[in-house]
Amino acid sequence: MSRHDPDHDAVCASSAARRVVVAPPGTGKTHLAARLAGSLIPHLPSPPVPDTTVGARVLLLTFSNQATAQLARAAAQQLSGGVRRRVVVSNYHSLFWTAVRAHRTALGLPPELEVVSAKRRLQALTAVDPTAVKRLNKLPGLLDAFAEQRFPVFRDDRTPDASLTARLLAAVEAEHKAGRLVFDDFGALFWQLLDHFPALEAAYRARYPIIVADEHQDASALQDAVIRRLNPATLVVLADPMQLIHGFRGARAERLDAHLQDCDAQFTLCTPHRWHDHQHAGEWLLAVRERLDGRAAPAARLGGAQITRRPAKYGTSGMLAPTKYAVSAAFNAGHKRVAVLTRNNADAGRIRSYLTREGCHPRARTGGTDFEDARAHLEDLATLSGPHDMAHHLATAVAEIVPDFPNGLAKQIEKRLKPDGVDLKRCSPDAEPILNALNVLYRDGTAVYFPVFVQVLDACEKAGHHVPPSDMVRAIRDTATTTTGCLDTDIVAASGRLRAAAQRPPREVDGLYVMTAHQSKGKEFDAVIIADATHRSYPEDLEGRNLFYVALTRGRSMWTIIATDTDHTPLLRHL
């Protein structure tokens, strides 16, 4: 970003120890964060050994791997080598995981740690009290981060009674002692380190006397508490209240309000840098923001933004064909990155399957959802004992991985997998190559599971089906090429590949994406299609408004909003 911005200048020129910067999407927050980190270097204590990793650092802290990569790239572009070395760019999971792994013995953890799926943790908790856990699982984020309930400061109105809490925490502790962690354990274990080892807490405070907290509207109670506990001499909070999604890891407006009350200076970024080639688009989106927030802001709707009406009588199925036409229109207009956004995963899955059958081939899911599905597959695989069970397991996984895999073909394959082998008599031509591959599993044993998996995927591709290049598919293919002939060893290798993939930022490549509006946060697309702009998906309440705004601001130059002729969201009037 090369355009001068007086708002950025004001933030960097401020000497306030506590600053809050309200940063709407596209206003150059990433550029500002890197520039600000560099400008704060002179306020750090001098390193005892120049040009080394020893000494205090500015901590630039964010949430996702993608945001971490973007901030690191911006810092590398703006800061000289010596200055850049004194800025640490990290996300919360990485910060916590590094500490937990380094001090695992002090935490009572075994030498080997494994990141397991949320499904595996839920099974451990369900064994304690199935009825209670089923009820608690309806409360967003509670069971995923239940290790935090060990500390009274993180208990709230979702916390169960003392007896049940103690029993569930005992189950979590047993998982920890077995070396099985979920991602949300990292924060609780980091907090435990600070509680039990004051010298370590003092070391972190000395290491990071200046913190820039990015996207802080999404901070959980623990993440916000960590920032406050480290008590930096300078704290700059970058946040946008209109991107706060309630219920996400317990994010609440009250925490951001507390920072606004405590700060010495508050700033708002107002220049839409992301749309510098489309000035009217940036002005329109900022005006929509004002109107969604209840203020008057005149700005005519762009020619690149249109509302498509569909008959409400067809229900959610009625959004499929208009979505396909909108996708075709976006690519025909020359756009390279196109996103279809929905309110929930069920609608995203339905649209993804439909578009794949229509030959559009959305790119694979990445990030947490892909990791959870893949990790759960490997965990279930490790519990199976023979070729027959594994063949069924593999066939089920393929039907889920390949979005255009016909239901009839999946049922035929399942019926032909017998306890003693594969029934090939009078099978259909499209089933035969898949069944032949699965027959190798019966013939050669479970050690060839991963090579057989690859043979089945190859057979699907040869038949014309789309196999998305997901992290799971890559892990399976890579493990097959290095198979050891021991299934348990191969499962460990595949798990390691998945864990490494989960810690890498997703690749930003052109193509078609289908995801929820929530999953689109932090991403940018040439064209955005909001597939189900109904009152059900985007009601006129705080969360509906925020999600609708997040979805709109993912686009650069083209927006298609698919609404019904009767039950459309009332938020459309703000466009």
XYZ file of C-alpha atoms in Angstrom:
575
model
C 0.000 0.000 0.000
C 1.572 3.271 -1.117
C -1.219 5.797 -0.558
C -0.678 8.315 2.216
C -3.117 7.929 5.099
C -3.374 10.590 7.834
C -5.241 8.133 10.087
C -2.261 5.753 9.973
C 0.079 8.670 10.678
C -1.933 9.659 13.747
C -1.833 6.142 15.207
C 1.939 5.869 14.749
C 2.609 9.394 16.053
C 0.640 8.848 19.257
C 2.537 8.367 22.504
C -0.466 6.895 24.329
C 0.365 3.737 26.253
C -3.088 2.269 25.597
C -4.523 2.724 22.101
C -7.583 1.279 20.399
C -7.796 1.457 16.611
C -11.182 0.744 15.023
C -10.223 -0.732 11.649
C -13.002 -1.547 9.158
C -12.154 -4.085 6.429
C -9.943 -2.787 3.653
C -8.627 0.264 5.506
C -5.001 -0.893 5.513
C -4.921 -2.510 8.950
C -2.267 -5.078 8.009
C -0.009 -2.379 6.559
C -0.559 -0.211 9.638
C 0.153 -3.046 12.088
C 3.559 -3.744 10.516
C 4.420 -0.060 10.257
C 3.307 0.523 13.851
C 5.393 -2.380 15.149
C 8.459 -0.872 13.489
C 7.735 2.583 14.902
C 7.558 1.149 18.429
C 11.019 -0.470 18.272
C 12.778 2.626 19.743
C 10.664 2.186 22.887
C 12.083 -1.292 23.534
C 14.947 -1.762 25.987
C 18.270 -2.161 24.187
C 19.213 -5.815 23.616
C 22.078 -7.051 25.808
C 23.638 -8.644 22.733
C 23.020 -6.647 19.524
C 21.736 -8.439 16.408
C 20.734 -11.595 18.274
C 17.439 -13.101 19.368
C 18.204 -12.078 22.955
C 16.205 -9.201 24.421
C 12.781 -7.565 24.303
C 10.523 -7.734 21.269
C 7.366 -6.150 19.893
C 4.745 -8.909 19.791
C 2.378 -8.606 16.829
C -0.375 -11.040 17.746
C -3.284 -12.209 15.595
C -5.589 -15.227 15.189
C -5.269 -17.266 12.005
C -2.325 -18.735 10.102
C -3.404 -16.681 7.099
C -3.366 -13.411 9.057
C 0.029 -14.333 10.517
C 1.446 -14.862 7.022
C -0.027 -11.566 5.792
C 1.421 -9.629 8.732
C 4.824 -11.308 8.353
C 4.832 -10.418 4.658
C 3.929 -6.792 5.401
C 6.655 -6.591 8.057
C 9.261 -8.017 5.663
C 8.297 -5.446 3.023
C 8.346 -2.420 5.323
C 10.983 -3.088 7.976
C 14.733 -3.355 7.574
C 16.464 -6.536 8.702
C 17.599 -5.238 12.079
C 14.193 -3.796 12.896
C 12.328 -6.854 11.599
C 14.289 -9.138 13.931
C 12.853 -7.262 16.900
C 9.250 -7.899 15.841
C 7.662 -11.286 16.577
C 4.608 -12.081 14.457
C 2.498 -14.895 15.879
C -1.014 -16.123 16.452
C -2.385 -17.239 19.805
C -2.258 -20.969 19.054
C 1.372 -20.760 17.960
C 2.394 -18.644 20.971
C 0.699 -21.025 23.388
C 1.804 -24.231 21.626
C 5.457 -23.183 21.575
C 5.381 -22.659 25.345
C 3.428 -25.851 26.075
C 5.732 -27.995 23.958
C 8.859 -26.476 25.527
C 7.588 -26.935 29.095
C 5.551 -30.127 28.697
C 7.417 -31.923 31.483
C 6.685 -29.109 33.935
C 3.015 -29.378 32.959
C 2.974 -33.118 33.646
C 2.577 -33.989 29.975
C 4.312 -36.942 28.291
C 7.242 -36.438 25.886
C 5.109 -37.202 22.811
C 2.096 -34.945 22.271
C -0.649 -35.511 19.720
C -3.215 -32.994 18.480
C -6.465 -34.937 18.249
C -9.848 -34.043 16.797
C -12.659 -32.363 18.681
C -14.627 -35.567 18.045
C -12.075 -37.598 20.049
C -12.291 -35.168 22.979
C -16.084 -35.195 22.854
C -16.030 -38.996 23.101
C -13.871 -38.780 26.233
C -16.256 -36.293 27.838
C -19.354 -38.216 26.763
C -18.080 -41.263 28.646
C -18.441 -39.244 31.869
C -22.116 -38.304 31.458
C -23.709 -38.768 28.010
C -26.904 -36.852 28.788
C -25.178 -33.843 30.326
C -22.513 -33.655 27.628
C -25.156 -33.772 24.889
C -26.795 -30.753 26.520
C -23.513 -28.879 27.053
C -22.427 -29.534 23.468
C -25.195 -27.193 22.309
C -23.386 -24.276 23.992
C -20.908 -22.862 21.419
C -17.256 -23.377 22.288
C -17.751 -24.662 25.842
C -16.618 -28.286 25.476
C -13.870 -27.520 22.943
C -12.188 -25.268 25.506
C -13.355 -27.049 28.658
C -9.789 -27.202 30.007
C -10.177 -23.473 30.728
C -12.897 -24.316 33.281
C -10.086 -25.377 35.599
C -9.641 -21.677 36.368
C -12.546 -19.874 38.102
C -11.816 -16.656 36.212
C -12.978 -18.298 32.959
C -16.210 -19.778 34.279
C -19.458 -18.147 33.203
C -23.165 -18.839 32.863
C -22.394 -21.850 30.630
C -20.377 -23.624 33.356
C -22.165 -26.722 34.745
C -22.505 -27.532 38.451
C -19.371 -28.099 40.513
C -19.660 -31.901 40.588
C -20.069 -32.293 36.823
C -17.349 -29.722 36.155
C -14.920 -31.665 38.350
C -15.699 -34.974 36.619
C -15.344 -33.486 33.138
C -12.072 -31.806 34.102
C -10.790 -35.164 35.357
C -11.521 -36.618 31.906
C -9.666 -33.721 30.269
C -6.737 -34.273 32.634
C -6.628 -37.963 31.698
C -6.477 -36.998 28.015
C -3.631 -34.585 28.777
C -1.641 -37.216 30.657
C -2.065 -39.509 27.649
C -0.634 -36.748 25.446
C -3.884 -36.136 23.563
C -4.528 -32.414 23.177
C -7.039 -30.395 21.176
C -6.151 -26.956 19.828
C -8.162 -25.159 22.506
C -6.156 -26.869 25.270
C -3.099 -24.797 24.380
C -4.396 -21.604 25.978
C -5.432 -23.285 29.224
C -2.044 -24.992 29.531
C -0.262 -21.691 28.834
C -2.301 -20.045 31.594
C -1.363 -22.931 33.897
C 2.311 -22.244 33.185
C 1.911 -18.584 34.115
C 0.029 -19.548 37.285
C 2.525 -22.141 38.490
C 5.800 -20.529 37.435
C 6.051 -16.803 38.295
C 9.569 -16.658 36.838
C 8.209 -17.751 33.461
C 5.484 -15.112 33.608
C 8.117 -12.484 34.391
C 10.187 -13.703 31.442
C 7.251 -13.290 29.048
C 6.587 -9.803 30.382
C 10.219 -8.853 29.860
C 10.253 -10.411 26.395
C 7.119 -8.603 25.192
C 6.825 -5.142 26.792
C 4.978 -3.933 23.668
C 2.019 -5.810 22.179
C -0.048 -5.044 19.088
C -3.223 -7.165 19.290
C -4.802 -7.633 15.861
C -8.491 -8.534 15.208
C -9.079 -8.316 18.936
C -12.863 -8.254 18.626
C -12.584 -12.039 18.191
C -10.597 -12.593 21.395
C -11.882 -15.193 23.824
C -11.927 -14.547 27.549
C -8.600 -16.381 27.944
C -6.892 -14.681 25.007
C -7.910 -11.253 26.261
C -6.861 -12.179 29.795
C -3.404 -13.258 28.573
C -2.876 -9.851 26.954
C -3.892 -8.075 30.140
C -1.859 -10.425 32.343
C 1.344 -9.750 30.411
C 0.654 -6.086 31.217
C 2.721 -4.545 28.392
C 4.009 -1.004 28.769
C 2.403 -0.268 25.394
C -0.716 -2.038 24.158
C -2.349 -1.254 20.820
C -5.638 -3.028 20.129
C -6.762 -3.262 16.489
C -10.401 -4.269 16.217
C -13.675 -3.777 14.407
C -16.870 -4.119 16.470
C -18.872 -4.803 13.300
C -16.847 -7.949 12.614
C -17.482 -9.420 16.053
C -19.355 -12.701 15.663
C -21.078 -13.483 18.947
C -20.542 -16.994 20.238
C -17.248 -17.422 18.357
C -14.901 -18.777 21.057
C -16.937 -16.772 23.550
C -16.174 -13.431 21.863
C -18.186 -10.646 23.479
C -18.597 -6.954 22.839
C -18.055 -6.232 26.535
C -14.343 -7.108 26.284
C -13.759 -4.653 23.470
C -15.841 -2.064 25.329
C -13.523 -2.501 28.321
C -10.488 -1.707 26.159
C -12.273 1.369 24.812
C -12.930 2.525 28.375
C -9.351 1.836 29.494
C -7.529 3.333 26.506
C -5.695 6.644 26.451
C -6.413 7.280 22.762
C -8.905 5.966 20.212
C -8.593 6.098 16.423
C -10.752 5.088 13.463
C -9.404 4.224 10.009
C -11.552 5.713 7.247
C -9.726 5.288 3.921
C -10.767 2.192 1.881
C -7.327 1.186 0.541
C -8.405 -2.278 -0.631
C -10.647 -0.644 -3.221
C -8.182 1.988 -4.485
C -8.858 0.759 -8.036
C -12.596 0.886 -7.354
C -13.041 4.086 -5.375
C -16.836 4.069 -5.567
C -16.924 0.488 -4.263
C -14.979 1.479 -1.163
C -17.163 4.522 -0.577
C -20.314 2.433 -1.033
C -19.184 -0.242 1.454
C -18.287 2.366 4.076
C -21.709 3.966 3.561
C -23.397 0.565 3.947
C -21.433 0.126 7.180
C -22.773 3.430 8.505
C -26.345 2.555 7.552
C -26.109 -0.908 9.117
C -24.915 0.823 12.273
C -27.957 3.083 12.297
C -26.475 6.257 10.845
C -27.407 8.132 7.681
C -24.850 7.821 4.890
C -25.904 8.541 1.299
C -24.265 6.424 -1.394
C -25.925 4.917 -4.452
C -25.705 1.179 -4.985
C -22.908 0.168 -7.328
C -23.488 -1.203 -10.776
C -21.349 -4.156 -9.678
C -23.783 -5.022 -6.876
C -27.058 -6.674 -7.779
C -29.892 -8.450 -5.983
C -31.298 -11.579 -7.629
C -34.754 -12.686 -6.522
C -35.799 -16.330 -6.450
C -39.183 -17.895 -5.574
C -39.416 -18.618 -1.855
C -41.705 -21.612 -2.461
C -38.747 -23.781 -3.541
C -37.039 -23.432 -0.155
C -33.263 -23.638 0.131
C -33.059 -25.723 -3.057
C -34.162 -22.653 -4.956
C -30.794 -20.987 -4.357
C -28.822 -23.609 -6.285
C -29.499 -22.645 -9.906
C -29.229 -18.853 -9.308
C -25.923 -19.489 -7.548
C -24.567 -21.401 -10.547
C -25.617 -18.601 -12.912
C -23.982 -16.005 -10.649
C -20.748 -18.031 -10.570
C -20.710 -18.257 -14.370
C -21.392 -14.522 -14.680
C -18.523 -13.696 -12.325
C -15.970 -15.774 -14.235
C -17.301 -14.559 -17.587
C -16.720 -11.006 -16.348
C -13.020 -11.842 -15.960
C -12.863 -12.377 -12.205
C -10.295 -14.904 -10.965
C -11.286 -15.485 -7.322
C -14.986 -16.022 -6.708
C -16.624 -16.939 -3.401
C -20.083 -18.291 -2.654
C -20.939 -17.475 0.957
C -23.650 -19.100 3.068
C -24.807 -18.795 6.652
C -24.151 -22.399 7.701
C -22.059 -25.433 6.786
C -25.081 -27.461 5.662
C -25.947 -24.940 2.942
C -22.271 -24.655 1.967
C -22.049 -28.429 1.557
C -25.240 -28.551 -0.499
C -24.024 -25.805 -2.831
C -20.535 -27.317 -3.088
C -21.950 -30.680 -4.170
C -24.348 -29.074 -6.651
C -21.695 -26.888 -8.257
C -19.345 -29.865 -8.538
C -22.020 -31.907 -10.307
C -22.514 -28.948 -12.649
C -18.791 -28.952 -13.510
C -17.806 -25.826 -11.540
C -15.357 -27.649 -9.203
C -15.034 -25.500 -6.047
C -11.646 -25.576 -4.401
C -11.166 -27.825 -1.395
C -11.993 -26.799 2.121
C -8.964 -25.834 4.180
C -8.220 -25.014 7.790
C -10.020 -26.299 10.867
C -12.893 -28.102 9.145
C -10.613 -30.122 6.880
C -8.277 -30.933 9.798
C -11.128 -32.120 12.025
C -12.589 -34.409 9.359
C -9.202 -35.834 8.394
C -8.046 -36.303 11.984
C -11.291 -38.043 12.911
C -10.852 -40.385 9.925
C -7.373 -41.418 11.104
C -8.507 -41.844 14.709
C -11.356 -44.119 13.643
C -9.006 -46.010 11.317
C -6.684 -46.799 14.225
C -9.549 -48.592 16.025
C -10.346 -50.957 13.133
C -8.857 -54.439 13.004
C -9.425 -56.063 9.621
C -9.572 -55.428 5.867
C -13.382 -55.633 5.744
C -13.953 -52.851 8.269
C -11.201 -50.755 6.715
C -12.635 -51.179 3.221
C -15.989 -49.834 4.445
C -14.195 -47.004 6.239
C -12.251 -46.103 3.100
C -15.340 -46.231 0.875
C -17.253 -43.940 3.231
C -14.372 -41.461 3.312
C -14.114 -41.351 -0.489
C -17.838 -40.612 -0.809
C -17.322 -37.646 1.542
C -14.094 -36.387 -0.065
C -15.375 -36.497 -3.659
C -18.261 -34.009 -3.779
C -19.816 -35.384 -6.997
C -19.567 -39.051 -5.987
C -22.976 -40.540 -6.937
C -25.074 -41.857 -4.044
C -26.064 -44.884 -6.090
C -22.422 -45.764 -6.723
C -21.583 -45.386 -3.032
C -24.433 -47.737 -2.046
C -23.429 -50.311 -4.667
C -19.839 -50.376 -3.426
C -20.931 -50.730 0.214
C -23.160 -53.714 -0.648
C -20.373 -55.461 -2.570
C -17.853 -55.326 0.292
C -18.229 -58.764 1.883
C -16.445 -60.123 4.985
C -14.208 -62.354 2.850
C -13.664 -60.083 -0.154
C -15.221 -58.005 -2.906
C -18.202 -59.176 -4.968
C -17.460 -58.167 -8.572
C -20.243 -60.167 -10.261
C -22.271 -57.981 -12.626
C -20.991 -54.780 -11.029
C -21.392 -51.559 -12.991
C -18.447 -50.292 -15.092
C -17.987 -47.245 -12.844
C -17.824 -49.420 -9.707
C -15.401 -52.015 -11.093
C -12.088 -50.055 -10.867
C -12.910 -48.907 -7.337
C -13.849 -52.416 -6.226
C -10.697 -53.830 -7.825
C -8.616 -51.374 -5.811
C -10.446 -52.260 -2.591
C -9.894 -55.943 -3.318
C -6.143 -55.328 -2.940
C -6.841 -54.383 0.680
C -8.461 -57.777 1.289
C -5.669 -59.597 -0.576
C -2.580 -57.853 0.821
C -3.824 -56.800 4.247
C -4.261 -53.568 6.162
C -0.645 -52.435 5.671
C -1.546 -51.278 2.129
C -4.416 -49.053 3.299
C -2.891 -45.764 2.120
C -1.696 -47.041 -1.305
C -5.169 -48.525 -1.856
C -6.756 -45.213 -0.854
C -4.694 -43.501 -3.560
C -5.725 -46.142 -6.120
C -9.386 -45.444 -5.333
C -8.900 -41.672 -5.625
C -7.100 -42.158 -8.943
C -9.965 -44.332 -10.174
C -12.414 -41.572 -9.252
C -10.390 -38.983 -11.166
C -10.070 -41.270 -14.193
C -13.862 -41.650 -14.176
C -14.205 -37.868 -14.375
C -15.002 -37.126 -10.737
C -13.472 -34.073 -9.084
C -11.062 -34.882 -6.230
C -10.332 -31.581 -4.445
C -6.656 -31.187 -3.421
C -7.451 -30.910 0.288
C -4.970 -31.288 3.142
C -6.436 -34.730 3.786
C -5.915 -35.871 0.185
C -2.351 -34.542 0.169
C -1.580 -36.316 3.463
C -2.964 -39.594 2.097
C -0.990 -39.354 -1.150
C 2.248 -38.379 0.603
C 1.889 -41.183 3.147
C 1.250 -43.714 0.386
C 4.514 -42.770 -1.329
C 6.496 -43.307 1.891
C 4.553 -46.265 3.295
C 6.515 -48.352 5.779
C 4.421 -51.504 5.487
C 3.144 -50.924 9.022
C -0.301 -49.314 9.255
C 0.222 -47.874 12.743
C 3.429 -46.152 11.617
C 1.712 -44.823 8.495
C -1.160 -43.413 10.575
C 1.347 -41.550 12.749
C 3.042 -40.178 9.624
C -0.271 -39.045 8.132
C -1.225 -37.408 11.437
C 2.041 -35.494 11.467
C 1.415 -34.244 7.940
C -2.068 -33.072 8.912
C -0.749 -31.278 11.985
C 1.883 -29.503 9.893
C -0.739 -28.543 7.299
C -2.987 -27.110 10.011
C -0.173 -24.776 11.065
C 0.478 -23.477 7.544
C -1.445 -20.570 6.020
C -3.864 -21.616 3.282
C -2.607 -21.049 -0.236
C -4.187 -18.048 -1.921
C -4.947 -19.283 -5.416
C -7.512 -18.367 -8.031
C -10.690 -20.358 -8.401
C -14.134 -20.899 -6.923
C -14.618 -21.116 -3.162
C -17.685 -22.144 -1.167
C -17.738 -21.412 2.555
C -19.743 -19.805 5.324
C -19.657 -16.055 5.837
C -17.898 -16.707 9.140
C -15.163 -18.779 7.468
C -14.586 -15.998 4.931
C -13.283 -13.562 7.542
C -9.848 -12.259 6.596
C -10.121 -13.433 2.985
C -10.509 -11.382 -0.203
C -12.244 -12.235 -3.467
C -12.853 -10.476 -6.763
C -16.535 -11.417 -6.674
C -18.787 -12.484 -3.808
C -22.119 -14.293 -4.063
C -24.283 -14.269 -0.922
C -26.332 -17.347 -1.685
C -29.201 -17.199 0.790
C -30.002 -13.624 1.818
C -33.149 -14.606 3.709
C -34.492 -13.394 7.023
C -33.580 -16.806 8.455
C -29.934 -16.468 7.464
C -29.433 -12.767 8.163
C -32.042 -11.504 10.642
C -32.057 -7.866 11.641
C -30.168 -8.370 14.872
C -26.588 -7.667 15.898
C -25.127 -10.984 14.760
C -27.098 -11.049 11.507
C -25.985 -7.525 10.708
C -22.342 -8.239 11.459
C -22.256 -11.447 9.405
C -23.947 -9.731 6.466
C -21.380 -6.932 6.638
C -18.488 -9.409 6.813
C -19.826 -11.201 3.727
C -20.165 -7.960 1.749
C -16.668 -6.749 2.568
C -15.002 -9.919 1.245
C -15.605 -8.683 -2.314
C -13.549 -6.232 -4.371
C -15.619 -5.366 -7.408
C -18.675 -7.606 -7.882
C -21.462 -8.604 -5.495
C -24.489 -10.810 -6.155
C -27.055 -11.163 -3.378
C -29.531 -14.001 -3.925
C -32.747 -13.296 -2.027
C -36.270 -14.695 -2.050
C -39.268 -12.838 -3.402
C -40.934 -12.774 0.026
C -38.699 -13.843 2.932
C -35.611 -11.764 2.127
C -33.460 -10.233 4.845
C -34.534 -6.707 5.821
C -30.849 -5.739 5.722
C -31.120 -5.413 1.932
C -32.581 -1.942 2.359
C -29.170 -0.708 3.531
C -27.599 -1.495 0.155
